[in-house]
Structures are given as structure tokens and as C-alpha cells.
Amino acid sequence: MTSSAASPSPSSRPSPRGSSSPGHGRRAVVTGGAGFLGSHLCTRLLADGWDVVCLDNFLTGDAANVAHLLDDPAFHLRRCDLVDFVHVPGDVDLVLHFASPASPVDYAQLPIETLKVGADGTLHALGLAREKGARFVLASTSEVYGDPQVHPQPETYWGHVNPVGPRGVYDEAKRYGEALTTAYRTVHGVRTGIVRIFNTYGPRMRPFDGRAIPTFVRQALAGEPLTVAGGGSQTRSVCYVDDLVDGVLAMAASEEPGPINVGSPEERTVLRIAQDVVALTGSSSQITLVGRPVDDPEVRRPDISLARARLGWEPRVPWTDGLERTVAWFRSALQVPA
Ligand SMILES: NC(=O)c1ccc[n+]([C@@H]2O[C@H](COP(=O)([O-])OP(=O)(O)OC[C@H]3O[C@@H](n4cnc5c(N)ncnc54)[C@H](O)[C@@H]3O)[C@@H](O)[C@H]2O)c1
């Protein structure tokens, strides 16, 4: 498989890390940059020669996720609540708006914060992009499709969301964010792009964030039963984080408005994912079936024809490789000997 793995810009400034696709001293703001996806984006942008301003209030993220970047003079970490007014001095070429609680456990515990960052936080991030004339990319989500009645999900599908269900705070915040982003493009001419991100996994996920893969890996490494919801026949399509970063940066490098789905089209049942985790960790854990959360989607798979055609992007890291790297990271983070 191929991936454009596009760097957002060509460069004249040599990359501090000798990357093959350096930037040219351009400046990116990554909101939610101390989170799982944000920290990988910051790392990649710096490797490509960008200056990076990481804005985060550490609500669900952690400065430890970007600790490896703190000595880089091109990296600036600023504590900032996006819900308040945001000001970044100097030029900004790119705003990647990733701030938001993202796991069902997080947004169930932080419903108002989730709505506020999706609404006011997005307004302020868009305002920053408008002020600076920067390209803006909104991290939207496959959750805008809700429990989908069309499968796989193309961008033209409007979704099947329960606004008053337990996932409504997240799904509707993201749907509102997409509408606001579109309005800033049409009214203010901001060069916006919307990516609809499907389930992504990899190093730096939190072991207790409630998402399936970190939960299964943590349980397998601890020798505890893996808790599979329902019968486990519901499906997910999971994308390794390096591929996701490639897709987001390809979107940033383009002038596409989106929305464009970014995710893996390889669909697996949740039970199969659990079985693969047990096999790969060599764990003696059993699999137990537990109650299914309300409004848990039955199926999930992106149609990525648009990403292939417009961004030249598709995932390339095989599932077993991505899972192996993820397990290795969790072993080290949780100090479980191999
Ligand atoms: N991980 C996925 O599979 C996935 C899938 C679809 C969409 N997304 C989207 O990608 C983005 C990042 O997700 P993630 O998995 O990295 O989650 P995460 O929780 O690890 O990261 C989110 C970051 O946003 C920060 N944040 C939250 N509210 C903030 C505020 N008001 N001001 C400043 N910072 C704030 C958090 O502290 C955290 O560092 C989210 O917008 C999420 O909706 C993620």
C-alpha cells in the first residue's frame, strides 16, 4: 500500500532531526497537543522542521506525552484552556484543532467540558486561524455518523446520532464544530479542512481511558480477563497512529475543505481484536463478556475513497505490526517484563 505521508510544506531550513521531509521554519499550533494524537502530531511536525506551539489544559492529556520534546527550541508548550480566549503572538501557518476529550469514559465524566471545547474552543481556534491567515484542520470524528445505518460510511452520509444519549455530548459537539468550521470558510474565507477520524490506536493511549485496545492490552498484560462488551460481534476499524498522522498532515498540506474520512477500512469484530491481543501478548487471560454500553455503534468502517483520491492517502501499517508496537509501549509504560 502507499501513503503520501505528505509534509505540510517544503523547506529551506534543515530539519533538526534530519527528517527526509523537512518544513521551512513555518509555525504550527496544535490544540490538545499534549493528548494522544496531538503529541504524535507535535513530534512529527518538529521532525519535519516546523516550529510547534502546543496548547493544552491537560484535562485528559499529560505534559509527559510531550516531555521528549521540551528540550527542542522549536517546541513551545503552553497551558491554555481553549474555552477561554486564545492568543498566540507571531505568525502561524497552520492550526490543528485536536483539543477535546475523546474516549467515551472521558466525555461521560466531562460532558459540559466536552460541549464547551467543541463549541467555544472550536470558535477560538477558528478565530486564531482567521487572525493569522492560517490553514485550519478540525479533528472531527466517525462518531458524527452515530450508530450508522449506511455501511461503510461515506462522507455524504448524514449520520444516526442520539443527541440526548450518553454519547450525545461528544457527537453533537463535533457536529456543531463541523458546522462552525464550514461557516468560517464560507463567511470569513478561512482555509478550513475537516477530517473525520475513525478509531486510532498506538503508544501513549491511557491504560484506563476505556477504549477497547488500551483496555484489552492492559488486561492481557496484567493476566486479567479481557472484558468484551456484548457478544463482541460489533465491529471496529482501527488505524495505527502513524498512519493517522500521515493522513492529517496530508489534509493540512492540501486545500481540501473536507470532510474527509481518515481511518482504516479493515473491519474486525471487537471479539477478534481481543483474541488478537491475547495471542500477541502471550497472555493466559480469558475473555469475558460484559454489558454493552448504551448507543455503542454496531458497525464502524470508513469509506476512504475520498482520502485516496484527494489526499493520495491510505493506511499502510499492518494491524499486527501496529498492535505489536502498541503492546511494546504498554509493557514499558506499565513496567511489565516481556
Ligand atoms: N483517538 C481517536 O481514536 C480519535 C477518533 C476520532 C476523533 N478523535 C479526535 O482527535 C482529538 C484528539 O483525541 P485523542 O484521542 O488524542 O484524545 P486525548 O484526550 O488524548 O487528547 C485531547 C487533548 O485535548 C486537551 N483538551 C481538552 N479540552 C481542552 C481545552 N478546553 N483546552 C485545551 N486543551 C484541551 C486534553 O487535555 C488532551 O490533551 C479529539 O478532538 C478527538 O475528538 C480522536
XYZ file of C-alpha atoms and ligand atoms in Angstrom:
382
model
C 0.000 0.000 0.000
C 1.067 3.547 -0.479
C 0.722 6.710 1.518
C 1.567 10.233 0.537
C 2.820 10.859 4.092
C 2.840 14.455 2.945
C 4.682 17.039 4.932
C 2.577 20.200 5.195
C 5.221 22.270 3.471
C 8.553 22.114 1.718
C 11.551 23.562 3.485
C 14.662 25.564 3.215
C 15.529 25.226 6.916
C 17.306 21.953 7.659
C 15.354 19.692 9.951
C 16.837 19.426 13.436
C 16.381 15.662 13.195
C 17.445 15.211 9.605
C 13.963 14.250 8.517
C 13.555 13.460 4.852
C 10.615 15.870 4.580
C 11.618 18.980 6.482
C 9.381 22.032 6.883
C 10.796 25.516 6.388
C 10.621 27.249 9.706
C 6.865 27.515 9.478
C 4.820 27.585 12.608
C 2.018 25.253 13.622
C -0.329 25.468 16.594
C -1.593 22.107 17.838
C -4.519 22.376 20.242
C -4.793 19.356 22.524
C -1.126 18.781 21.683
C -0.410 17.001 24.975
C -3.021 14.342 24.212
C -2.620 11.015 22.442
C -2.976 12.158 18.825
C -1.757 15.716 19.475
C 1.555 14.533 20.918
C 2.241 12.376 17.852
C 1.379 15.320 15.588
C 3.736 17.648 17.513
C 6.517 15.059 17.298
C 6.090 14.607 13.550
C 5.797 18.329 12.786
C 9.024 19.043 14.697
C 10.774 16.208 12.885
C 9.637 17.833 9.637
C 11.234 21.139 10.676
C 8.194 23.067 11.892
C 8.075 25.317 14.917
C 5.283 23.979 17.094
C 3.139 25.701 19.707
C 1.290 23.105 21.746
C -1.780 24.417 23.585
C -3.349 22.212 26.231
C -5.146 22.474 29.550
C -4.204 18.873 30.489
C -7.836 17.934 31.025
C -7.343 14.464 29.525
C -3.770 14.908 28.281
C -0.471 14.968 30.106
C 2.715 17.011 29.767
C 4.549 13.660 29.989
C 3.289 12.934 26.450
C 5.474 15.755 25.119
C 8.300 15.536 27.684
C 10.599 14.200 24.927
C 10.085 17.478 23.003
C 10.676 20.006 25.779
C 14.383 20.475 25.067
C 13.726 21.321 21.429
C 13.903 25.115 20.972
C 11.329 24.826 18.171
C 8.761 23.422 20.615
C 6.650 25.562 22.926
C 4.219 24.061 25.408
C 1.603 26.448 26.765
C -1.073 25.677 29.300
C -4.204 27.164 27.815
C -7.907 26.456 28.094
C -9.282 26.794 24.570
C -12.659 27.648 26.022
C -11.132 30.979 27.109
C -9.856 33.491 24.588
C -6.740 32.224 22.751
C -3.890 34.423 21.659
C -0.624 33.247 20.105
C 1.885 36.005 19.317
C 3.657 35.948 15.931
C 2.930 34.221 12.656
C 1.016 30.978 12.470
C 0.755 28.963 9.248
C -1.277 26.009 10.452
C -3.774 25.325 13.257
C -4.508 21.678 14.006
C -7.510 21.718 16.339
C -7.397 18.482 18.328
C -8.437 19.634 21.823
C -11.381 17.599 23.133
C -11.969 14.680 25.451
C -12.238 11.754 23.069
C -12.941 8.493 24.870
C -16.458 7.547 25.984
C -15.229 7.290 29.593
C -13.767 10.813 29.403
C -16.715 12.561 27.846
C -19.151 10.764 30.160
C -17.209 12.265 33.075
C -16.708 15.654 31.383
C -19.922 16.308 29.450
C -20.035 20.113 29.791
C -16.285 20.494 29.169
C -16.684 18.363 26.032
C -19.513 20.527 24.704
C -17.678 23.732 25.575
C -14.389 22.816 23.911
C -16.275 21.538 20.846
C -18.207 24.813 20.649
C -16.295 27.742 22.232
C -12.919 26.036 21.885
C -13.500 25.491 18.173
C -14.704 29.098 17.825
C -11.476 30.360 19.392
C -9.239 28.030 17.365
C -11.002 29.203 14.187
C -10.581 32.813 15.315
C -6.853 32.222 15.682
C -6.624 30.747 12.166
C -8.633 33.661 10.783
C -6.448 36.272 12.513
C -3.243 34.636 11.235
C -4.457 33.610 7.770
C -3.521 30.037 8.694
C -4.722 26.729 7.279
C -7.081 25.147 9.831
C -7.790 21.431 10.306
C -10.600 20.276 12.584
C -10.284 16.844 14.190
C -13.835 15.610 13.735
C -14.839 12.030 14.296
C -16.587 8.988 12.897
C -18.968 9.498 15.847
C -20.780 12.105 13.717
C -22.210 9.031 11.930
C -23.633 7.751 15.241
C -24.898 4.167 15.098
C -24.780 4.134 11.287
C -27.488 2.813 9.013
C -25.198 3.057 5.987
C -22.146 0.798 5.846
C -19.322 1.524 5.217
C -19.708 5.209 5.973
C -19.045 7.683 3.141
C -18.721 11.404 3.908
C -22.088 12.001 2.227
C -23.885 10.023 4.962
C -25.512 12.399 7.471
C -25.458 10.013 10.400
C -27.746 8.499 13.012
C -26.965 10.236 16.286
C -28.952 10.293 19.522
C -28.474 13.871 20.810
C -29.734 13.043 24.313
C -27.961 9.686 24.708
C -24.727 9.273 26.707
C -22.593 9.900 23.592
C -24.621 12.939 22.508
C -22.316 15.485 24.194
C -19.388 14.366 22.072
C -21.203 13.581 18.834
C -23.176 16.823 18.796
C -20.184 18.946 19.846
C -18.302 17.558 16.851
C -21.265 18.052 14.512
C -21.556 21.651 15.707
C -17.778 22.060 15.263
C -18.103 20.909 11.652
C -20.926 23.403 11.021
C -18.947 26.234 12.637
C -15.827 25.343 10.648
C -17.867 25.372 7.444
C -19.343 28.780 8.349
C -15.853 30.227 8.931
C -14.867 29.035 5.464
C -17.934 30.472 3.727
C -18.262 33.701 5.758
C -14.658 34.559 6.615
C -12.758 32.690 3.907
C -10.660 30.699 6.386
C -8.866 27.814 4.625
C -10.520 25.151 6.696
C -10.374 21.377 6.411
C -12.366 18.767 8.307
C -11.058 15.253 8.909
C -13.415 12.622 10.284
C -11.109 10.403 12.288
C -12.015 6.774 12.874
C -10.728 4.760 15.865
C -6.998 5.161 16.165
C -4.624 3.287 18.452
C -0.969 3.308 19.421
C 1.572 4.344 22.044
C 0.547 6.974 24.636
C -3.052 5.908 24.928
C -4.005 5.865 28.582
C -4.419 2.367 30.030
C -7.676 3.363 31.741
C -9.207 5.588 29.050
C -11.890 2.963 28.468
C -11.194 2.463 24.751
C -11.092 -1.167 23.636
C -7.446 -1.598 22.648
C -5.738 0.009 25.695
C -8.222 -1.794 27.953
C -7.551 -5.188 26.351
C -3.768 -4.688 26.314
C -3.714 -3.581 29.969
C -5.897 -6.523 30.997
C -3.845 -9.026 28.978
C -0.539 -7.775 30.411
C -1.965 -7.974 33.937
C -3.285 -11.508 33.333
C -6.835 -10.265 33.984
C -9.884 -11.297 31.953
C -10.455 -9.206 28.833
C -13.870 -7.558 29.119
C -15.605 -7.681 25.749
C -18.872 -5.749 25.542
C -21.999 -7.593 24.410
C -21.256 -10.640 22.296
C -18.238 -8.924 20.768
C -19.756 -9.150 17.279
C -19.836 -5.352 16.909
C -17.104 -4.176 14.552
C -14.397 -1.526 14.638
C -11.849 -0.436 12.045
C -8.707 0.660 13.814
C -5.919 2.747 12.369
C -2.351 2.890 13.675
C -1.407 6.366 14.892
C 1.497 6.883 12.432
C -0.907 6.363 9.527
C -3.375 8.763 11.083
C -0.667 11.417 11.419
C 0.187 10.952 7.725
C -3.476 11.429 6.814
C -3.911 14.559 8.934
C -0.731 16.128 7.569
C -1.756 15.271 4.004
C -5.010 17.105 4.720
C -3.076 20.052 6.180
C -0.880 20.203 3.078
C -3.920 20.269 0.801
C -6.564 22.942 0.414
C -9.364 20.382 0.651
C -12.337 21.530 2.740
C -13.457 18.009 3.634
C -14.998 16.413 5.443
C -12.685 13.544 4.548
C -12.679 10.216 6.390
C -9.281 9.208 7.775
C -9.195 5.697 9.166
C -8.573 2.087 8.372
C -11.044 0.311 6.098
C -10.083 -3.069 7.651
C -13.005 -4.084 9.825
C -12.718 -6.530 12.722
C -15.115 -7.682 15.392
C -14.313 -6.494 18.896
C -14.037 -10.166 19.922
C -11.389 -10.721 17.235
C -9.445 -7.690 18.440
C -9.482 -9.128 21.978
C -8.356 -12.560 20.703
C -5.511 -10.966 18.745
C -4.365 -9.062 21.852
C -4.338 -12.293 23.883
C -2.364 -14.089 21.160
C 0.160 -11.297 20.663
C 0.832 -10.727 24.358
C 1.056 -14.478 25.011
C -1.297 -13.862 27.928
C -3.161 -16.589 29.775
C -6.137 -14.202 30.177
C -9.628 -15.419 29.376
C -12.210 -13.344 27.537
C -15.389 -12.442 29.456
C -18.489 -10.870 28.012
C -19.857 -7.818 29.841
C -22.833 -5.499 29.278
C -22.891 -3.404 26.131
C -22.802 0.402 26.664
C -25.914 2.350 25.563
C -25.728 3.576 21.921
C -22.500 1.605 21.310
C -22.263 1.536 17.483
C -22.903 -1.868 15.901
C -20.587 -1.366 12.941
C -17.893 1.096 12.031
C -15.880 1.242 8.813
C -14.846 4.256 6.781
C -15.215 4.551 3.053
C -11.812 6.109 2.311
C -12.250 6.590 -1.455
C -12.138 10.374 -0.988
C -8.912 10.276 1.081
C -7.329 8.056 -1.577
C -8.436 10.304 -4.453
C -7.904 13.757 -2.924
C -5.034 13.179 -0.496
C -3.347 10.137 -2.033
C -3.596 8.629 1.428
C -4.373 5.209 2.773
C -3.123 3.376 5.855
C -0.060 1.188 5.420
C 0.877 -0.181 8.862
C -0.448 -3.769 9.127
C -2.630 -4.497 12.154
C -0.221 -6.978 13.718
C 2.728 -4.540 13.398
C 0.755 -1.686 14.917
C -0.515 -3.895 17.711
C 2.998 -5.182 18.393
C 4.358 -1.620 18.718
C 1.447 -0.683 20.959
C 1.929 -3.695 23.221
C 5.668 -2.965 23.449
C 4.903 0.595 24.545
C 2.355 -0.540 27.150
C 4.782 -3.146 28.505
C 7.335 -0.424 29.070
C 4.839 2.164 30.417
C 3.289 -0.366 32.796
C 6.684 -1.935 33.573
C 5.605 -5.418 32.598
C 8.613 -7.560 31.643
C 8.493 -9.175 28.177
N -8.180 8.839 19.237
C -9.139 8.569 18.370
O -9.344 7.412 18.019
C -9.985 9.690 17.807
C -11.019 9.359 16.930
C -11.796 10.373 16.403
C -11.528 11.695 16.714
N -10.527 11.992 17.565
C -10.323 13.395 17.907
O -8.939 13.697 17.970
C -8.710 14.629 19.023
C -7.658 14.071 19.980
O -8.103 12.850 20.517
P -7.166 11.995 21.483
O -7.535 10.591 21.322
O -5.775 12.405 21.282
O -7.700 12.476 22.904
P -6.880 12.965 24.186
O -7.869 13.074 25.292
O -5.693 12.118 24.399
O -6.376 14.405 23.754
C -7.190 15.540 23.814
C -6.365 16.678 24.366
O -7.168 17.875 24.405
C -6.887 18.553 25.618
N -8.028 19.407 25.933
C -9.300 19.053 26.216
N -10.045 20.144 26.459
C -9.228 21.215 26.311
C -9.418 22.624 26.431
N -10.609 23.160 26.781
N -8.366 23.434 26.221
C -7.148 22.924 25.883
N -6.911 21.605 25.757
C -7.955 20.749 25.965
C -6.686 17.420 26.623
O -6.033 17.826 27.801
C -5.888 16.431 25.791
O -4.508 16.667 25.898
C -10.036 14.910 19.689
O -10.578 16.105 19.148
C -10.868 13.727 19.280
O -12.234 14.058 19.210
C -9.759 11.024 18.143
